[in-house]
Amino acid sequence: MDQIQAAIEAIESRELGEDFSYHQIAKQFGVVRSTLVRRHKAKIQPRAVAHQKLHPQQEQELVQYIQGLTERRAKYSQYFDLLHQKIEKYKIKLWDIYNMDEKGFLAGVTGRSKRIFSRQMWERKEVTTGLQDGSREWSASGGLQSSWVEDIKEGEHSAFVTSSPSGWTNNEIGVAWLKQVFDRFTRSKSYSSYRLLILDGHGSHVTPEFIDFCDENKILLAIFPPHSTHTLQPLDVVMFKPLSTAYLKDLSNYLHNSQGLLLVKKGDFFPLFWRARGSSFKKNTIQKSFTATGIWPPDPTPILKRFNRNSPEVSSSDESSTSLLIGSDWRKIKALVDQTTADRTSKEVKKLHRSLYHISTQNELLRHEMKGLKEALSTKEKSELKEQARLYKLQVAQEKRVERQRLKEVREKERAKQVAERARQKADRDSTKAIQQAQNNKRKASKASIQNNKRQKCVVAAIDVEELSEIASAPPPLTTRRGRNIKLPSRYK
């Protein structure tokens, strides 16, 4: 508030009819008397008034309305409700929750610092402008210096390097990071469970290819509400500030130790950054970042309590006689109008009264209507939340029933499989036993047949011997079958 306006408020804060002196008020606030008189009598207005779209009181009302929207904590409450619901639904573990964001650094650019020099150097303007080292190195021939990533050693530094024409991240880099870095190094820790990746709303994080890959690999994406990363993102709230502080400290020490004789080049960036990263990114600091932002353990209280105002703010003008009158104080407004008008019966005053009654009535009606709508909306939201909770419980119960039924079917199939296996084994045993029995019977029958054949051969042999003996003892025939006489030799007689 400028001094003229403060002087005007001091004049208007006096009781009605109380004498005052413009000269004394102007002297008290250090303003010109003539300007104070003209401004108080509304003969002139400040230059800024001509460029204002709204009256200062309208601006104040608008600011209070916006602050009221913030105090409702709607987007933060909805964010935490959704986040914690998904964590519970998908049984996400502590080690499966991640946060990623970009952080920029300027090589050779330090923060604010104090310098000591003589007054003569200041007057000659030798130190009024600070110079910063460049971010690139080149020679007069047009050739660039060797790559600055030579200090990154495989096996010692877990760092991945890429570049883009603009120097900023893009869709291709985002997808490459997701596939080649995040999924590659976190898949083994999840044991086929869901992973939660929390990001800001940058365009490279919500491309179709990025989202499709997450869906195919059981990666849940959580996007912060707009303009809230400074409050909700673990990296912004806790991690990045110590990293920047450590980097600037190492950079300042490097410059001081070199006595300003060495320029900071790109090749010097990575060693400085790596030391700063190691000193700031510690386990307890990382855990603290997720706790401070209400992510794990799931507790939104640290964030939501920031939007609770313990006591309403009261401006200095509220304590004076120029404090505002609300719509329900229409009688006081009417009395104030009557006090400031000389002729209460004029058409203008009557028109002002009617306008006052109309505006105050409409204001009260709108206020009651808005209050009722808010209560109805709150009741509806509560009922919807209850319905959602009921449906969620029913869904969980249904999923449990389906899981129990599935396990029952699996057990029945396993039992049927075991019964079938036992039946098959029994059939195999019976078949083997029958085959063995048949083979045994066949062997017995074959053995009996062999014994009978032996007996028959013995009988036949005995008969043949007797017949041969009889034949041998009988005299040979004297005639042939044709009747010829046979003369036996003497040796056969």
XYZ file of C-alpha atoms in Angstrom:
493
model
C 0.000 0.000 0.000
C 1.443 3.403 -0.979
C 1.630 6.346 1.435
C -1.192 8.260 -0.265
C -3.594 5.359 0.184
C -2.472 4.907 3.795
C -3.139 8.588 4.466
C -6.611 8.330 2.894
C -7.452 5.310 5.053
C -6.275 7.195 8.131
C -8.676 10.031 7.253
C -11.618 7.681 6.608
C -10.995 5.738 9.803
C -11.962 8.775 11.897
C -15.383 9.087 13.410
C -18.041 10.831 11.365
C -17.890 14.576 11.958
C -14.457 14.496 13.599
C -12.214 17.348 12.496
C -8.868 16.660 10.870
C -6.161 18.583 9.070
C -4.915 17.617 5.608
C -1.658 19.366 6.433
C -1.043 17.243 9.530
C -2.033 13.993 7.782
C 0.200 14.803 4.801
C 3.102 15.610 7.110
C 2.520 12.431 9.112
C 2.672 10.151 6.054
C 5.198 12.192 4.093
C 2.995 13.030 1.109
C 2.115 16.207 -0.761
C -0.910 17.962 0.749
C -2.468 18.978 -2.579
C -2.187 15.450 -3.947
C -3.732 14.050 -0.775
C -6.670 16.463 -0.988
C -7.385 15.661 -4.642
C -7.089 11.941 -4.104
C -9.300 12.005 -1.026
C -11.988 14.000 -2.776
C -11.744 11.646 -5.773
C -10.793 14.450 -8.125
C -7.798 12.467 -9.428
C -6.886 8.792 -9.412
C -3.549 6.997 -9.458
C -2.048 6.202 -12.829
C -2.330 2.506 -12.149
C -6.135 2.762 -11.953
C -6.376 3.509 -15.674
C -4.601 0.219 -16.428
C -6.565 -1.946 -14.010
C -9.175 -4.402 -15.263
C -10.616 -4.882 -11.788
C -11.100 -2.770 -8.697
C -8.646 -3.631 -5.891
C -11.538 -4.938 -3.822
C -12.597 -7.171 -6.720
C -9.053 -8.452 -6.992
C -9.040 -9.212 -3.278
C -12.334 -11.088 -3.563
C -10.956 -13.102 -6.477
C -7.800 -13.966 -4.538
C -9.847 -15.111 -1.556
C -11.993 -17.263 -3.833
C -8.917 -18.928 -5.343
C -7.446 -19.498 -1.889
C -10.728 -21.066 -0.871
C -10.475 -23.500 -3.763
C -6.956 -24.389 -2.653
C -8.069 -24.965 0.924
C -10.582 -27.540 -0.290
C -7.590 -29.802 -1.117
C -9.711 -31.479 -3.781
C -7.023 -32.483 -6.269
C -4.613 -33.573 -3.539
C -7.234 -35.685 -1.761
C -8.308 -37.329 -5.019
C -4.684 -37.984 -5.948
C -3.921 -39.717 -2.649
C -7.195 -41.669 -2.679
C -6.462 -43.018 -6.152
C -2.781 -43.669 -5.452
C -3.328 -45.542 -2.197
C -6.269 -47.453 -3.676
C -4.093 -48.741 -6.520
C -1.266 -49.620 -4.138
C -3.694 -51.681 -2.076
C -5.470 -53.218 -5.070
C -2.343 -54.431 -6.843
C -0.469 -55.350 -3.636
C 2.490 -53.137 -4.533
C 5.459 -53.565 -2.239
C 7.788 -50.896 -0.909
C 10.634 -51.876 -3.231
C 8.375 -51.683 -6.315
C 7.573 -47.927 -6.050
C 9.699 -45.549 -8.140
C 9.812 -41.845 -8.992
C 11.617 -40.386 -12.022
C 12.182 -36.802 -13.143
C 14.720 -34.745 -15.066
C 17.261 -32.427 -13.462
C 19.300 -29.840 -15.346
C 22.837 -28.673 -14.614
C 24.937 -25.882 -16.086
C 28.603 -26.734 -16.386
C 30.743 -24.172 -14.592
C 27.826 -22.072 -13.296
C 27.792 -21.648 -9.533
C 25.185 -20.147 -7.271
C 25.233 -16.792 -5.543
C 28.474 -16.007 -3.780
C 30.185 -13.098 -2.040
C 33.249 -11.439 -3.509
C 35.724 -9.113 -1.820
C 37.275 -6.286 -3.823
C 38.379 -2.689 -3.366
C 36.227 0.369 -3.821
C 38.450 1.521 -6.695
C 37.751 -1.706 -8.603
C 34.020 -1.174 -8.052
C 34.152 2.420 -9.246
C 36.099 1.392 -12.357
C 33.366 -1.226 -12.955
C 35.911 -3.990 -13.207
C 33.875 -6.451 -11.131
C 30.285 -5.398 -11.683
C 29.643 -8.134 -14.234
C 30.338 -11.778 -13.543
C 31.500 -13.991 -16.381
C 30.449 -17.598 -16.753
C 32.348 -20.323 -18.511
C 30.812 -21.708 -21.655
C 29.141 -25.069 -21.964
C 31.011 -26.126 -25.120
C 34.655 -26.273 -26.110
C 35.828 -25.561 -29.619
C 38.967 -24.430 -31.436
C 39.647 -21.871 -34.126
C 39.696 -24.647 -36.720
C 36.075 -25.413 -35.979
C 36.668 -28.762 -34.270
C 35.063 -29.714 -30.971
C 36.972 -31.045 -28.011
C 36.909 -34.781 -27.294
C 33.837 -36.285 -25.669
C 33.201 -35.359 -22.043
C 31.985 -38.882 -21.189
C 35.467 -40.399 -21.188
C 35.536 -40.340 -17.376
C 32.552 -42.712 -17.184
C 34.057 -46.136 -16.496
C 32.146 -49.322 -17.154
C 31.623 -51.340 -13.992
C 32.431 -48.409 -11.711
C 29.793 -45.838 -12.709
C 26.175 -46.908 -13.160
C 25.434 -44.188 -15.695
C 23.823 -44.165 -19.129
C 24.466 -41.405 -21.648
C 22.428 -40.177 -24.608
C 21.880 -36.935 -26.485
C 19.252 -35.072 -28.469
C 19.481 -32.264 -31.033
C 17.706 -29.816 -28.724
C 19.557 -30.808 -25.566
C 16.246 -31.691 -23.884
C 14.540 -35.011 -23.397
C 12.054 -36.206 -26.023
C 9.688 -39.092 -26.726
C 12.406 -41.393 -28.065
C 14.653 -40.840 -25.051
C 11.739 -41.421 -22.688
C 10.855 -44.788 -24.249
C 14.526 -45.808 -24.461
C 14.996 -45.032 -20.765
C 11.877 -47.035 -19.892
C 12.957 -50.115 -21.834
C 16.735 -50.115 -21.493
C 17.163 -48.730 -17.983
C 14.055 -48.892 -15.811
C 12.555 -52.197 -16.916
C 15.957 -53.810 -17.288
C 17.084 -53.089 -13.723
C 13.776 -53.388 -11.839
C 12.193 -56.461 -13.409
C 14.256 -58.914 -11.349
C 13.279 -57.181 -8.083
C 9.526 -57.348 -8.694
C 9.243 -61.163 -8.980
C 6.449 -60.851 -11.601
C 4.534 -58.370 -9.402
C 3.266 -54.928 -10.391
C 5.631 -51.953 -10.314
C 4.517 -48.361 -9.669
C 6.257 -45.576 -11.599
C 5.315 -42.015 -10.559
C 6.020 -39.270 -13.116
C 5.117 -35.694 -13.902
C 2.921 -34.798 -16.868
C 5.750 -34.275 -19.374
C 4.775 -35.260 -22.913
C 7.553 -37.838 -23.207
C 6.032 -39.793 -20.295
C 2.541 -40.268 -21.726
C 3.144 -41.286 -25.334
C 1.180 -44.297 -26.674
C 4.356 -46.361 -26.992
C 5.362 -45.501 -23.412
C 1.937 -46.435 -22.028
C 1.624 -49.624 -24.112
C 4.989 -50.894 -22.904
C 3.955 -50.271 -19.294
C 0.671 -52.143 -19.805
C 2.453 -55.104 -21.356
C 5.027 -55.338 -18.558
C 2.863 -54.790 -15.442
C 4.067 -51.230 -14.801
C 1.482 -48.884 -13.271
C 1.853 -45.216 -14.237
C 0.898 -42.472 -11.779
C 0.875 -38.878 -13.066
C 0.987 -35.973 -10.620
C -1.821 -33.387 -10.793
C -0.920 -30.198 -12.703
C 1.306 -27.686 -10.885
C 1.836 -29.946 -7.872
C 5.251 -31.579 -8.304
C 6.826 -29.050 -5.924
C 4.552 -30.487 -3.228
C 3.984 -34.124 -4.205
C 7.103 -35.352 -6.014
C 9.740 -36.988 -3.778
C 12.597 -35.862 -6.021
C 11.521 -32.206 -5.954
C 10.569 -32.118 -2.281
C 13.648 -33.801 -0.792
C 16.216 -35.134 -3.259
C 17.060 -32.451 -5.816
C 17.902 -29.696 -3.327
C 20.711 -31.667 -1.573
C 21.990 -32.772 -4.986
C 22.197 -29.194 -6.261
C 23.776 -27.999 -3.016
C 26.409 -30.733 -3.077
C 27.193 -30.104 -6.759
C 27.564 -26.352 -6.276
C 29.736 -26.951 -3.222
C 32.070 -29.288 -5.114
C 32.154 -26.886 -8.057
C 33.014 -23.937 -5.810
C 35.741 -25.944 -4.082
C 37.152 -26.904 -7.476
C 37.273 -23.258 -8.574
C 38.751 -22.079 -5.277
C 41.416 -24.777 -5.211
C 42.492 -23.918 -8.733
C 42.732 -20.222 -7.800
C 40.593 -19.452 -10.839
C 43.359 -20.556 -13.196
C 41.446 -23.581 -14.533
C 38.285 -23.255 -16.559
C 35.414 -25.638 -15.928
C 34.920 -27.743 -19.030
C 32.445 -30.412 -19.944
C 34.954 -33.082 -19.037
C 34.959 -31.780 -15.455
C 31.206 -32.108 -15.041
C 30.804 -35.840 -14.514
C 33.373 -36.259 -11.687
C 31.788 -33.324 -9.845
C 28.287 -34.655 -10.431
C 29.164 -38.203 -9.395
C 30.597 -37.083 -6.062
C 27.537 -34.913 -5.422
C 25.217 -37.785 -6.285
C 27.007 -40.163 -3.944
C 26.865 -37.719 -1.034
C 23.189 -36.758 -1.471
C 21.401 -39.873 -2.760
C 21.484 -42.025 0.367
C 19.073 -44.708 1.523
C 17.664 -42.775 4.482
C 17.222 -39.637 2.349
C 15.362 -41.582 -0.332
C 13.073 -43.162 2.272
C 12.472 -39.744 3.803
C 11.414 -38.346 0.408
C 8.627 -40.926 0.016
C 7.514 -40.422 3.615
C 7.434 -36.625 3.323
C 5.190 -36.829 0.253
C 2.739 -39.320 1.771
C 3.477 -42.124 -0.695
C 4.992 -44.730 1.620
C 3.820 -45.385 4.225
C 0.462 -44.369 2.653
C -0.371 -41.278 4.690
C -1.540 -38.011 3.039
C -1.498 -36.086 6.329
C 1.936 -34.432 5.799
C 0.657 -32.877 2.563
C -2.980 -32.143 3.378
C -2.198 -30.388 6.647
C -0.334 -27.694 4.705
C -3.657 -26.434 3.374
C -5.339 -26.084 6.759
C -5.437 -22.507 7.919
C -5.504 -22.371 11.699
C -6.952 -18.873 11.776
C -8.422 -16.641 9.073
C -6.249 -13.850 7.817
C -7.447 -10.401 8.834
C -6.206 -7.366 6.976
C -5.548 -4.057 8.592
C -8.545 -2.526 6.839
C -10.881 -5.070 8.487
C -10.214 -3.529 11.861
C -11.051 -0.025 10.740
C -14.350 1.658 10.059
C -13.915 0.920 6.336
C -14.432 -2.818 6.805
C -16.799 -4.438 4.329
C -20.458 -5.118 4.969
C -21.872 -8.423 3.767
C -25.188 -8.875 1.981
C -27.106 -9.742 5.131
C -26.174 -6.328 6.611
C -28.421 -4.480 4.166
C -29.906 -2.387 6.962
C -26.449 -1.067 7.868
C -25.767 -0.414 4.191
C -29.043 1.513 3.900
C -28.204 3.569 6.997
C -24.755 4.316 5.552
C -26.315 5.476 2.288
C -28.780 7.680 4.164
C -25.940 9.249 6.142
C -23.973 10.123 3.023
C -26.879 11.577 1.026
C -28.420 14.965 1.612
C -31.794 14.408 -0.107
C -33.239 10.989 0.749
C -36.357 11.569 -1.355
C -34.580 12.118 -4.668
C -35.024 9.661 -7.524
C -31.366 8.761 -7.464
C -31.458 7.817 -3.780
C -34.641 5.767 -4.255
C -33.042 4.008 -7.217
C -29.972 3.337 -5.112
C -32.168 1.879 -2.347
C -34.004 -0.405 -4.781
C -30.701 -1.539 -6.252
C -29.417 -2.178 -2.742
C -32.454 -4.313 -1.860
C -32.244 -6.186 -5.145
C -28.520 -6.921 -4.894
C -28.647 -7.908 -1.220
C -31.635 -10.202 -1.821
C -30.045 -11.829 -4.849
C -26.805 -12.239 -2.942
C -28.530 -13.963 -0.041
C -30.505 -16.228 -2.384
C -27.362 -17.187 -4.261
C -25.509 -17.787 -1.015
C -28.213 -20.109 0.314
C -28.478 -21.835 -3.053
C -24.726 -22.365 -3.226
C -24.663 -23.668 0.335
C -27.422 -26.139 -0.461
C -25.701 -27.268 -3.639
C -22.429 -27.768 -1.785
C -24.160 -29.851 0.865
C -25.959 -31.877 -1.806
C -22.716 -32.371 -3.695
C -20.921 -33.384 -0.520
C -23.680 -35.866 0.305
C -23.561 -37.232 -3.219
C -19.791 -37.572 -3.112
C -19.999 -39.366 0.217
C -22.664 -41.716 -1.114
C -20.612 -42.296 -4.259
C -17.551 -43.023 -2.161
C -19.574 -45.420 -0.044
C -20.955 -47.023 -3.187
C -17.476 -47.268 -4.650
C -16.229 -48.773 -1.414
C -19.145 -51.215 -1.418
C -18.545 -52.135 -5.054
C -14.855 -52.474 -4.365
C -15.548 -54.781 -1.431
C -17.966 -56.767 -3.599
C -15.351 -56.916 -6.324
C -12.732 -58.098 -3.855
C -15.157 -60.666 -2.455
C -16.053 -61.797 -5.974
C -12.386 -62.069 -6.865
C -11.805 -64.131 -3.734
C -14.760 -66.383 -4.615
C -13.475 -66.770 -8.160
C -10.031 -67.544 -6.821
C -11.450 -70.098 -4.382
C -13.510 -71.667 -7.172
C -10.458 -71.751 -9.407
C -8.377 -73.377 -6.695
C -11.204 -75.857 -6.069
C -11.343 -76.734 -9.754
C -7.571 -77.083 -9.808
C -7.728 -79.399 -6.804
C -10.564 -81.424 -8.375
C -8.657 -81.699 -11.635
C -5.572 -82.753 -9.738
C -7.605 -85.280 -7.752
C -9.245 -86.620 -10.922
C -5.849 -86.796 -12.547
C -4.508 -88.766 -9.588
C -7.528 -91.124 -9.662
C -7.088 -91.632 -13.391
C -3.390 -92.263 -12.879
C -4.106 -94.822 -10.155
C -6.724 -96.497 -12.387
C -4.271 -96.596 -15.262
C -1.589 -98.072 -13.044
C -4.080 -100.693 -11.746
C -5.125 -101.529 -15.293
C -1.491 -101.865 -16.264
C -0.890 -104.154 -13.303
C -3.981 -106.253 -14.122
C -2.999 -106.460 -17.767
C 0.531 -107.449 -16.867
C -0.804 -110.015 -14.406
C -3.195 -111.456 -17.011
C -0.420 -111.672 -19.554
C 1.831 -113.378 -17.030
C -0.984 -115.800 -16.083
C -1.614 -116.616 -19.720
C 2.061 -117.163 -20.282
C 2.236 -119.409 -17.218
C -0.777 -121.447 -18.394
C 0.762 -121.715 -21.834
C 4.041 -122.908 -20.354
C 2.198 -125.483 -18.216
C 0.212 -126.761 -21.213
C 3.343 -126.950 -23.314
C 5.145 -128.886 -20.573
C 2.278 -131.390 -20.247
C 2.167 -131.899 -24.019
C 5.895 -132.570 -24.096
C 5.553 -135.202 -21.348
C 2.681 -136.972 -23.210
C 4.720 -137.013 -26.393
C 7.605 -138.633 -24.517
C 5.303 -141.401 -23.200
C 3.878 -142.083 -26.655
C 7.359 -142.287 -28.157
C 8.417 -144.813 -25.536
C 5.412 -147.089 -26.218
C 5.839 -146.884 -29.942
C 9.506 -147.693 -29.641
C 8.797 -150.759 -27.520
C 6.259 -152.081 -30.005
C 8.633 -151.542 -32.893
C 11.394 -153.546 -31.201
C 9.116 -156.550 -30.593
C 7.805 -156.478 -34.149
C 11.316 -156.260 -35.511
C 12.385 -159.187 -33.420
C 9.438 -161.219 -34.680
C 10.154 -160.176 -38.254
C 13.808 -160.993 -37.835
C 12.947 -164.482 -36.455
C 10.472 -165.284 -39.274
C 11.845 -166.999 -42.435
C 12.164 -164.839 -45.477
C 9.492 -165.239 -48.191
C 10.159 -167.877 -50.967
C 8.278 -166.039 -53.696
C 7.945 -162.458 -54.763
C 4.764 -160.550 -55.095
C 4.664 -161.549 -58.713
C 5.043 -165.233 -57.867
C 8.599 -165.854 -58.797
C 10.597 -168.344 -56.782
C 13.342 -167.006 -54.626
C 16.331 -169.107 -53.865
C 17.909 -167.933 -50.676
C 21.596 -167.992 -50.423
C 23.026 -170.581 -48.172
C 24.170 -168.068 -45.646
C 20.527 -167.040 -45.050
C 19.263 -170.572 -44.674
